[in-house]
PDB file of C-alpha atoms and ligand atoms in Angstrom:
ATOM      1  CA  UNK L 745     127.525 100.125  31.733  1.00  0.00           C
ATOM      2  CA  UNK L 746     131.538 100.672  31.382  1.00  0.00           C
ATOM      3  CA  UNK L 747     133.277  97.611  30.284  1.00  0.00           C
ATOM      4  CA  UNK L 748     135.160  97.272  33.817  1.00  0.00           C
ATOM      5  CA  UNK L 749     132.087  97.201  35.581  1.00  0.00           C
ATOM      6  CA  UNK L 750     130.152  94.908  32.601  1.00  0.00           C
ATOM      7  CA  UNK L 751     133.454  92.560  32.973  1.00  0.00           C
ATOM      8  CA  UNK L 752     132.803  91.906  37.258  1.00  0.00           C
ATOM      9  CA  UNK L 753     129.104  91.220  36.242  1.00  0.00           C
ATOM     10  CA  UNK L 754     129.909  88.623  34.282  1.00  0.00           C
ATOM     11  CA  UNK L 755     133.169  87.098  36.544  1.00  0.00           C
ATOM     12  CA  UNK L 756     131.621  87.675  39.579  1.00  0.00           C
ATOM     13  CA  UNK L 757     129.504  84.290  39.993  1.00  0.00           C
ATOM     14  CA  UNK L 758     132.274  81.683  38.898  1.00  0.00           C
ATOM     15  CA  UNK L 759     134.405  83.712  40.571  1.00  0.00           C
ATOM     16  CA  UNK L 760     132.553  83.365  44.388  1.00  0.00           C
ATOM     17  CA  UNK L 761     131.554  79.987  43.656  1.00  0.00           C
ATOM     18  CA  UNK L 762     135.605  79.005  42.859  1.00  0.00           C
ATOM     19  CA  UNK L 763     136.603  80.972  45.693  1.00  0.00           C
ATOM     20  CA  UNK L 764     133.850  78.986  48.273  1.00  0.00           C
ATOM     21  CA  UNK L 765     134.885  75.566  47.304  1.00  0.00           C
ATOM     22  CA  UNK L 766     138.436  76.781  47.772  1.00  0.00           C
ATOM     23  CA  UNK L 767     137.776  77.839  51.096  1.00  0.00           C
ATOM     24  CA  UNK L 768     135.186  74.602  51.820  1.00  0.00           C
ATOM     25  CA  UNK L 769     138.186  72.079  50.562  1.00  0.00           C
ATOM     26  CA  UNK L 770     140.974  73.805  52.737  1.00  0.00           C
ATOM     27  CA  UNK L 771     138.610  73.422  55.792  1.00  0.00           C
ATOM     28  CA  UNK L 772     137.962  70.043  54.849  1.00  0.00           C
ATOM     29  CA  UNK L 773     142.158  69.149  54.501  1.00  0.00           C
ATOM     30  CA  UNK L 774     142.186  70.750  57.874  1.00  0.00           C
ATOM     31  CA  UNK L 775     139.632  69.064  59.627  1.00  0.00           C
ATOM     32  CA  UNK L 776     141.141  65.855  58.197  1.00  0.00           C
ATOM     33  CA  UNK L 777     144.571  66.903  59.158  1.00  0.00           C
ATOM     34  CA  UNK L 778     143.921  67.037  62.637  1.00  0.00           C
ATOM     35  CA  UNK L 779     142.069  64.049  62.956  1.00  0.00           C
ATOM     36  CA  UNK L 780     144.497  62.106  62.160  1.00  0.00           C
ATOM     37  CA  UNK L 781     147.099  64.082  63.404  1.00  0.00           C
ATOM     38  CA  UNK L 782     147.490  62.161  66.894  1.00  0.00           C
ATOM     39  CA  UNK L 783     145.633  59.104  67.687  1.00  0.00           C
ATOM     40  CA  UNK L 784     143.640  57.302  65.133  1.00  0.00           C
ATOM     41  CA  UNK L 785     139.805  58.392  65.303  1.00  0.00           C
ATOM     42  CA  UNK L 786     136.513  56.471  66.027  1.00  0.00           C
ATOM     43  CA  UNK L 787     135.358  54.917  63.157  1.00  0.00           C
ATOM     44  CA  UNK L 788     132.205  57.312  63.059  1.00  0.00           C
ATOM     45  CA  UNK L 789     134.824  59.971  62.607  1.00  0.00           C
ATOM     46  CA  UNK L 790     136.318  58.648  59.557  1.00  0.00           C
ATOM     47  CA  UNK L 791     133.213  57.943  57.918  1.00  0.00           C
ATOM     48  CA  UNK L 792     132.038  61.205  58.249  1.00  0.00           C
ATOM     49  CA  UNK L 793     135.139  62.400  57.197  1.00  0.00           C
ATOM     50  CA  UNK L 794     134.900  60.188  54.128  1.00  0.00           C
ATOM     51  CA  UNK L 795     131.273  61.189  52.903  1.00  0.00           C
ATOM     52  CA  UNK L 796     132.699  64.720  53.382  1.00  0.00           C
ATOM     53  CA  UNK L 797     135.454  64.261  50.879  1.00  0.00           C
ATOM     54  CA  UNK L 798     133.704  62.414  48.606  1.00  0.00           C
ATOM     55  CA  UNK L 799     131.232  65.446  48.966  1.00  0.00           C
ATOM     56  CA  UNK L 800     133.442  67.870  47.908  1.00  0.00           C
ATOM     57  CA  UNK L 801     135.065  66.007  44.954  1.00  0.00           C
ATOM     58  CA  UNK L 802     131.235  65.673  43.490  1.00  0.00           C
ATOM     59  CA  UNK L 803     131.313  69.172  44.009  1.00  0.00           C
ATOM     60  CA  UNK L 804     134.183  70.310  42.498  1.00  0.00           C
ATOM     61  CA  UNK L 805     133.395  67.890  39.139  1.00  0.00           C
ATOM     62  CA  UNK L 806     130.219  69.210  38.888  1.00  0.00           C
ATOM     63  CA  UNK L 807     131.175  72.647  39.008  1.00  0.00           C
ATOM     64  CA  UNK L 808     133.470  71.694  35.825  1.00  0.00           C
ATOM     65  CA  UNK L 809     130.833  70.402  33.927  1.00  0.00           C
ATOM     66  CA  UNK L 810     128.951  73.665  34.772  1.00  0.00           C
ATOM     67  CA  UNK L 811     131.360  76.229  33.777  1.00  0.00           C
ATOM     68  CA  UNK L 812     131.735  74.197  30.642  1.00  0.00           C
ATOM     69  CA  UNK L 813     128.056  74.100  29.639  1.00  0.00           C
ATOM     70  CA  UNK L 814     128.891  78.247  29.415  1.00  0.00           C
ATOM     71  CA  UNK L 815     130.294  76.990  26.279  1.00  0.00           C
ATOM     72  CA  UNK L 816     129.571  73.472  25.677  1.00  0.00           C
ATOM     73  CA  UNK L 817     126.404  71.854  25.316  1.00  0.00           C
ATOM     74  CA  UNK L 818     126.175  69.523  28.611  1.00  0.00           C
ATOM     75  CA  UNK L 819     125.373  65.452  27.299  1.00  0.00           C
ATOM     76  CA  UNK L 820     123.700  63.044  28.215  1.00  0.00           C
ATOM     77  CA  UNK L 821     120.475  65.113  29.323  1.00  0.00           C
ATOM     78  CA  UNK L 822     120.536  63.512  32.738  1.00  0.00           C
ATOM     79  CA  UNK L 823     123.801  65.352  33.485  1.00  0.00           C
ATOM     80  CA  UNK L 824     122.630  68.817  32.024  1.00  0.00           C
ATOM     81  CA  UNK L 825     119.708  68.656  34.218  1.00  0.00           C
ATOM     82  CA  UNK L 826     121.912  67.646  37.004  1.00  0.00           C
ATOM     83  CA  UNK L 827     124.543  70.908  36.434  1.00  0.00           C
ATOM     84  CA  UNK L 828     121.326  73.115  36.312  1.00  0.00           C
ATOM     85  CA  UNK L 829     119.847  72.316  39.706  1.00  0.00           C
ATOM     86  CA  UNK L 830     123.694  72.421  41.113  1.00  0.00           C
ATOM     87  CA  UNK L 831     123.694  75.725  39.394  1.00  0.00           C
ATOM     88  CA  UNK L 832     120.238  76.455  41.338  1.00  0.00           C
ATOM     89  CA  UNK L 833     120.032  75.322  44.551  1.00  0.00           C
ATOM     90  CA  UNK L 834     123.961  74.427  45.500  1.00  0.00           C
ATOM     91  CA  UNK L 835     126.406  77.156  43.569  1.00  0.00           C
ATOM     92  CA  UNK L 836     123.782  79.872  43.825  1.00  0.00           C
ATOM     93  CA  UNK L 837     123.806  79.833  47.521  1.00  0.00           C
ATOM     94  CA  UNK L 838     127.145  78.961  47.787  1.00  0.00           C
ATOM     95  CA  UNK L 839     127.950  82.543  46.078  1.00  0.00           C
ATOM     96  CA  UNK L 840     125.410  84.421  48.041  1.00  0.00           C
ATOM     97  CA  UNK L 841     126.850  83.268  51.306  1.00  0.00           C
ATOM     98  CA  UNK L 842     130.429  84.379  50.088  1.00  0.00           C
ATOM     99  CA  UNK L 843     128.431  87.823  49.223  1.00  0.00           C
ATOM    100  CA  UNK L 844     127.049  87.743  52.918  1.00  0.00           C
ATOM    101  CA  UNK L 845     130.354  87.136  54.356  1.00  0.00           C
ATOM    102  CA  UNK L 846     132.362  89.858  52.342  1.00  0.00           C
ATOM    103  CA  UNK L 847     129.578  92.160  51.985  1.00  0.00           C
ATOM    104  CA  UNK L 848     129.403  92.024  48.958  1.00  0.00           C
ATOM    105  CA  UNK L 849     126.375  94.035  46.805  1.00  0.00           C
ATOM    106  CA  UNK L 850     123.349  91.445  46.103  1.00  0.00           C
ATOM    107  CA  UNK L 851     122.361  93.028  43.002  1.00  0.00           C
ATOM    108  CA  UNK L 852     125.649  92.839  41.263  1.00  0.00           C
ATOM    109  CA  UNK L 853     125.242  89.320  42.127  1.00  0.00           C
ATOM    110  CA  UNK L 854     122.415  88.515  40.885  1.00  0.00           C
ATOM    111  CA  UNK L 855     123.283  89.846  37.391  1.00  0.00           C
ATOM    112  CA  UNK L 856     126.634  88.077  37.428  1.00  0.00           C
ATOM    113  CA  UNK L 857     124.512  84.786  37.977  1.00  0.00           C
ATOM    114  CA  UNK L 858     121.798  85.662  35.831  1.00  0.00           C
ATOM    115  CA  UNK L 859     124.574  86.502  32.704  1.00  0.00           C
ATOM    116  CA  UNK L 860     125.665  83.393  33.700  1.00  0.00           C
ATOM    117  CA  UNK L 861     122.654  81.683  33.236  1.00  0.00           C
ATOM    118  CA  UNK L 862     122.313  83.119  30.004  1.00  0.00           C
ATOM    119  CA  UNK L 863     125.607  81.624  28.649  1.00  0.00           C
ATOM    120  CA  UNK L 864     124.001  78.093  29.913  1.00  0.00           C
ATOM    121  CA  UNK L 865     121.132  78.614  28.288  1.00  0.00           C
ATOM    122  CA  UNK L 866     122.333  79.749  24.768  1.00  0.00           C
ATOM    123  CA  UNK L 867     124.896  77.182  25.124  1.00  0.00           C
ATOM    124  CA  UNK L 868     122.021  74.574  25.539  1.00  0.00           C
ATOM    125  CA  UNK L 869     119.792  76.090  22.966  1.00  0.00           C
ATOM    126  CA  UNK L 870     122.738  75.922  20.069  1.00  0.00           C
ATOM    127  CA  UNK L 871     121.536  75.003  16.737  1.00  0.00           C
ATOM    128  CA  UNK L 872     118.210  74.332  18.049  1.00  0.00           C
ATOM    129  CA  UNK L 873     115.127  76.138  15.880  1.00  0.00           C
ATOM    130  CA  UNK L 874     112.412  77.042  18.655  1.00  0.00           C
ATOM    131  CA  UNK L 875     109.258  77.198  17.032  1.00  0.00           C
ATOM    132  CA  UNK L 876     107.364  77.903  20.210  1.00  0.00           C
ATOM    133  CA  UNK L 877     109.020  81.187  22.061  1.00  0.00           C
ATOM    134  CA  UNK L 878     107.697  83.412  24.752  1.00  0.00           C
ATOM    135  CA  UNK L 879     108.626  86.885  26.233  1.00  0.00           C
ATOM    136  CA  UNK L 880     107.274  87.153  29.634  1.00  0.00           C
ATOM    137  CA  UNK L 881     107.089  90.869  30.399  1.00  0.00           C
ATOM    138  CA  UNK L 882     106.298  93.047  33.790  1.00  0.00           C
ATOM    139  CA  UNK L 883     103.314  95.128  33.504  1.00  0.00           C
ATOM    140  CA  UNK L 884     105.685  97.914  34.883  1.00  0.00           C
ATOM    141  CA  UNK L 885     106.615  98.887  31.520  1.00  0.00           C
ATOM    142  CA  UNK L 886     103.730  99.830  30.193  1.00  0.00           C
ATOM    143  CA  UNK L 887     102.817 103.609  30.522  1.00  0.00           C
ATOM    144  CA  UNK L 888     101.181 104.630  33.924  1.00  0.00           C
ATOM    145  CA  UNK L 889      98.186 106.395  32.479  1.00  0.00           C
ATOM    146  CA  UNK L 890      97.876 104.477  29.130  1.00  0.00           C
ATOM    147  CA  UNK L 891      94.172 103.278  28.583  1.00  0.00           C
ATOM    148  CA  UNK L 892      94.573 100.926  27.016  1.00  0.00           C
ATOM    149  CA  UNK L 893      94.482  97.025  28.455  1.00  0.00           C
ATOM    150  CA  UNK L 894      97.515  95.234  27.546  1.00  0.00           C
ATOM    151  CA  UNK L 895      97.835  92.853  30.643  1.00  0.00           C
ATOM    152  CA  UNK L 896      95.502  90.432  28.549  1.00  0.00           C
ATOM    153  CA  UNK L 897      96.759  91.080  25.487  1.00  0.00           C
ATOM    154  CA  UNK L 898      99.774  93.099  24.461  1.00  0.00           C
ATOM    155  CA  UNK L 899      98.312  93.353  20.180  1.00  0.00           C
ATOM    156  CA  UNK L 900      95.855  95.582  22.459  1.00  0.00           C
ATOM    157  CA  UNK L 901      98.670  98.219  22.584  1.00  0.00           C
ATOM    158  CA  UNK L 902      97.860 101.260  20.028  1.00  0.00           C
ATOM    159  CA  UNK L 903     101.747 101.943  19.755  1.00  0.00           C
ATOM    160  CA  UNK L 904     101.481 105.202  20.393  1.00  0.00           C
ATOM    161  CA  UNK L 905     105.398 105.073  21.970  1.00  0.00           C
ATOM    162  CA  UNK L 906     104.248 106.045  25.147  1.00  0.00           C
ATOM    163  CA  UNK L 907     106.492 103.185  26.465  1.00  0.00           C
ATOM    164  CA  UNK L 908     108.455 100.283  25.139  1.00  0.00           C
ATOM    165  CA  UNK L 909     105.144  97.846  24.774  1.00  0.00           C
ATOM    166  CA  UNK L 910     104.439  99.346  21.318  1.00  0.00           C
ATOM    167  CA  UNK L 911     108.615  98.194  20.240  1.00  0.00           C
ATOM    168  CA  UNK L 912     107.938  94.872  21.606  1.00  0.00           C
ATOM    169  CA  UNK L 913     104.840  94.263  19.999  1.00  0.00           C
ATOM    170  CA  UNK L 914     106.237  94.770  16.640  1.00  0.00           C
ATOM    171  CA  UNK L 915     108.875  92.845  17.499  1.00  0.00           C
ATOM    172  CA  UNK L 916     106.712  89.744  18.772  1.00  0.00           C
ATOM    173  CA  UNK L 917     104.677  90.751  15.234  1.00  0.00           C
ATOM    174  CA  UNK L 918     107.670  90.657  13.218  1.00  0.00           C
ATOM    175  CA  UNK L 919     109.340  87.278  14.313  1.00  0.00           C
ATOM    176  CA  UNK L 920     106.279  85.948  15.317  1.00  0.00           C
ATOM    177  CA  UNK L 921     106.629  84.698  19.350  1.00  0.00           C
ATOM    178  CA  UNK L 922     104.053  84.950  21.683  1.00  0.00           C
ATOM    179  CA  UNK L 923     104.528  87.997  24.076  1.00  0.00           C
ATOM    180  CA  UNK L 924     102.276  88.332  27.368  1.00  0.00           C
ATOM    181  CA  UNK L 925     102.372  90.856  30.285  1.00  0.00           C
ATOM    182  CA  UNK L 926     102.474  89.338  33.610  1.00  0.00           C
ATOM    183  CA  UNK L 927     100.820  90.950  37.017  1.00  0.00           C
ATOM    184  CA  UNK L 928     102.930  89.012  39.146  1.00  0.00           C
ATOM    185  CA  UNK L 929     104.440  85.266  40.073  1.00  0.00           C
ATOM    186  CA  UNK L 930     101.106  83.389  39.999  1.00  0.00           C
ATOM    187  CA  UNK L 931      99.769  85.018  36.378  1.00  0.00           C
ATOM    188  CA  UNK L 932     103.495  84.278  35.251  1.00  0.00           C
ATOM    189  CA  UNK L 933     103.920  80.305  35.860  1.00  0.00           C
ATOM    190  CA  UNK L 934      99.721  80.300  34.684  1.00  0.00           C
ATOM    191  CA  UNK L 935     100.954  81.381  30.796  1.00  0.00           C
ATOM    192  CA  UNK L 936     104.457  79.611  31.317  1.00  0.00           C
ATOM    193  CA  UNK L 937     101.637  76.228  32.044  1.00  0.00           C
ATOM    194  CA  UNK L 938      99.018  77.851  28.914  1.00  0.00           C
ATOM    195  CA  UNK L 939     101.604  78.148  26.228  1.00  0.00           C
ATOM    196  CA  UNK L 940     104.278  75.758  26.757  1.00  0.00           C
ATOM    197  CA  UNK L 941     107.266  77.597  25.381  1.00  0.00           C
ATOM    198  CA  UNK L 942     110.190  75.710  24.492  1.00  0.00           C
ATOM    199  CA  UNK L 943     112.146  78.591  25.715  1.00  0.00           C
ATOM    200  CA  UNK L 944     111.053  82.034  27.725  1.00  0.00           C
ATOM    201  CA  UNK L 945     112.797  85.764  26.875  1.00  0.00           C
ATOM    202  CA  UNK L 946     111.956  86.606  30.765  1.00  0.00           C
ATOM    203  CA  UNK L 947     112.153  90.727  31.361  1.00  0.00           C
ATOM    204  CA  UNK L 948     111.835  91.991  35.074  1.00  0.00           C
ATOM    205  CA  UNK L 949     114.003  93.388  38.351  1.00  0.00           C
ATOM    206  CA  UNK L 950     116.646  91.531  39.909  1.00  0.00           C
ATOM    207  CA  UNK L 951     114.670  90.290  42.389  1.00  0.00           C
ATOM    208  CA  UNK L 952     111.487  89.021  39.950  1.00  0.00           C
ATOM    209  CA  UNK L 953     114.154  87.157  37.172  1.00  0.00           C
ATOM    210  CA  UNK L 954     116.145  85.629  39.951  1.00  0.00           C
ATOM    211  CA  UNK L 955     112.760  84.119  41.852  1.00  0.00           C
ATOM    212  CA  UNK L 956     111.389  83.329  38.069  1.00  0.00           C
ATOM    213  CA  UNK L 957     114.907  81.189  36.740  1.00  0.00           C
ATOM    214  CA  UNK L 958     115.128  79.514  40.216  1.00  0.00           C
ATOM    215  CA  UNK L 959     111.363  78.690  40.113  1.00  0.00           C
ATOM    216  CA  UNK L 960     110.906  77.761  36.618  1.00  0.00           C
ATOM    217  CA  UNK L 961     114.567  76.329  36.892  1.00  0.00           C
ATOM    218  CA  UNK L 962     113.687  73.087  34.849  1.00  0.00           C
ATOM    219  CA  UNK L 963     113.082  75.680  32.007  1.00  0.00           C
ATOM    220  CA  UNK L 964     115.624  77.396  29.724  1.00  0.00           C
ATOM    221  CA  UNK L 965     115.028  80.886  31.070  1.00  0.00           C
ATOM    222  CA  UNK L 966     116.787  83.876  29.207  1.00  0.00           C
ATOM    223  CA  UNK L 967     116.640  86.859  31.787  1.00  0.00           C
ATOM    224  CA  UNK L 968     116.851  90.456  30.251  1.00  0.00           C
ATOM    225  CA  UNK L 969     116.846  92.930  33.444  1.00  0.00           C
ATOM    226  CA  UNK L 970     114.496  95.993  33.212  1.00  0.00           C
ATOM    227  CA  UNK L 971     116.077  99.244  33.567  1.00  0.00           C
ATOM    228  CA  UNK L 972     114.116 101.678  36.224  1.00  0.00           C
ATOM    229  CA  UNK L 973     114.518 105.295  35.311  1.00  0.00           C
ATOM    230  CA  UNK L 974     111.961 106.219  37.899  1.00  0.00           C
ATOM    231  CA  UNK L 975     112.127 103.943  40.682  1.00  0.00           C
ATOM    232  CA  UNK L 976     111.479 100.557  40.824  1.00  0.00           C
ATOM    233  CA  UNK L 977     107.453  99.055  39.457  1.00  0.00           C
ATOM    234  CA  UNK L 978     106.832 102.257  37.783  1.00  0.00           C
ATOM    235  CA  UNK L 979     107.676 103.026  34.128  1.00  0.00           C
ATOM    236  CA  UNK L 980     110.282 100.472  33.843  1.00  0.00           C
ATOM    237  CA  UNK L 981     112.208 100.384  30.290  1.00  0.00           C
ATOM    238  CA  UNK L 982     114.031  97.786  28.424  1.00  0.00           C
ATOM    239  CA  UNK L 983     116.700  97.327  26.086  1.00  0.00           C
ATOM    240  CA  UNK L 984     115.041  96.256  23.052  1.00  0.00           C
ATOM    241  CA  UNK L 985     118.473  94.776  21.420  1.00  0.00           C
ATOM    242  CA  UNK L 986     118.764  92.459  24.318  1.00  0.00           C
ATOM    243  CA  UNK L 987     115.302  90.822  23.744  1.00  0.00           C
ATOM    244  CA  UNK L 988     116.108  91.064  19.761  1.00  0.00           C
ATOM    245  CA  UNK L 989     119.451  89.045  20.165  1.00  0.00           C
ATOM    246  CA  UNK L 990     117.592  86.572  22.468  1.00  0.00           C
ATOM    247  CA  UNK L 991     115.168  85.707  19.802  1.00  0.00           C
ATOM    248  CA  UNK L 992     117.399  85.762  16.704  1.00  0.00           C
ATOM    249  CA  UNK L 993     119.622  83.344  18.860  1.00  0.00           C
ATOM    250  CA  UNK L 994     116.540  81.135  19.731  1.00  0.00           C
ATOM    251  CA  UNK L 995     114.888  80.921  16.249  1.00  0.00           C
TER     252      UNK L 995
HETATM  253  S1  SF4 I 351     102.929 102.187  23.639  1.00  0.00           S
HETATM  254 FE1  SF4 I 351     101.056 100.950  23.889  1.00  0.00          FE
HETATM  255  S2  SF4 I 351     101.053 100.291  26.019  1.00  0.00           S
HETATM  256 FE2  SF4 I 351     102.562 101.960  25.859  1.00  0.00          FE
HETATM  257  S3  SF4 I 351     101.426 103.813  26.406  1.00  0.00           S
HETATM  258 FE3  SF4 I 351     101.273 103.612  24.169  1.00  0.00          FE
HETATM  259  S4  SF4 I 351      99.378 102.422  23.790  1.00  0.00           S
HETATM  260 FE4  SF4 I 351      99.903 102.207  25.980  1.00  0.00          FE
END
């Protein structure tokens, strides 16, 4: 990826998010504006109008506290839980609609967000040792024809370098983390309830990692996206630094 393009992944989310509440809190002066412009409104008006404002200040604090948990940790607990479900269910979609309305590409998005998430979740993880980590893997990268069954176990896989489940394994072997190959959604929140990580190296498509982190979003979730050489579900690869620098950070 060139660094101009690697540069608007990573902006792009704070940037849409900043932009929305802009646009939200102008709307909001101007709806107040013209209440009050002329005669004095019903009192229904005004409270609405207050719960609104007060709406939007909550907002724009809590978006604060979220861009700063990129490179603080976020204490007391109750408020870093609080920024992550903002993160989830109120900036997300706040960014996506501004993507909608500018037609804007989704993917590029959704790797803006998930970098972003990232930076949340390293920030969180800081000087903590996790004893107890998990890569959660797509069966798409393992070879097509490869014989061997490595859904159930991935120490199944003969390494014969067929595709990247034989660098992974040695990987898991070497820093010792549990690594497991999920078939889809269902198998993947089964382990996440089996093993219990403390924190989850997640590899899959856009679409998968962004479902998984919004799911699971309770979870610190470290997203590495798949690369797909030959289309998507088939023969995906994976940058094995990525998933390397997650777990040296994690450990
Ligand atoms: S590296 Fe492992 S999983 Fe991949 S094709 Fe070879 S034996 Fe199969």
């Amino acid at each position: 990826m060139k660094a101009q393009e690697q540069y608007l992944s990573v902006i792009k989310f704070p940037s849409f998010v900043s932009l929305m509440l802009i646009i939200l809190g102008l709307l909001l002066a101007w709806v107040i504006f013209i209440a009050y412009r002329g005669i004095w409104p019903a009192k229904w008006v005004t409270a609405v109008l207050v719960i609104c404002f007060l709406t939007m200040v909550f907002m724009v604090l809590m978006w604060i506290v979220t861009l700063r948990s990129t490179y603080i940790r976020i204490r007391p607990r109750w408020l870093q839980r609080l920024s992550k479900w903002m993160l989830i269910y109120v900036f997300y979609n706040l960014a996506n609609f501004f993507r909608i309305i500018t037609f804007s590409n989704r993917n590029v998005l959704t790797e803006s967000f998930l970098n972003f998430n990232n930076e949340t979740v390293l920030t969180d993880q800081l000087d903590v040792r996790n004893s107890n980590i998990m890569l959660l893997l797509p069966h798409c990268l393992q070879k097509s024809d490869c014989p061997v069954r490595v859904t159930s176990n991935i120490f199944n896989c003969e390494e014969c370098g067929g595709c990247d489940i034989a660098g992974i394994k040695r990987m898991a072997a070497e820093h010792q983390v549990k690594a497991a190959l999920a078939t889809g959604g269902t198998l993947a929140r089964k382990l996440l309830q089996d093993y219990k990580p403390n924190v989850i190296v997640a590899v899959a498509c856009h679409r998968d990692l962004l479902d998984g982190v919004r799911d699971a979003w309770h979870l610190p979730i470290y997203a590495v996206l798949n690369e797909r050489p030959k289309g998507p579900c088939f023969e995906t690869r994976v940058n094995l630094a990525s998933i390397e620098f997650a777990i040296q950070r994690f450990k």
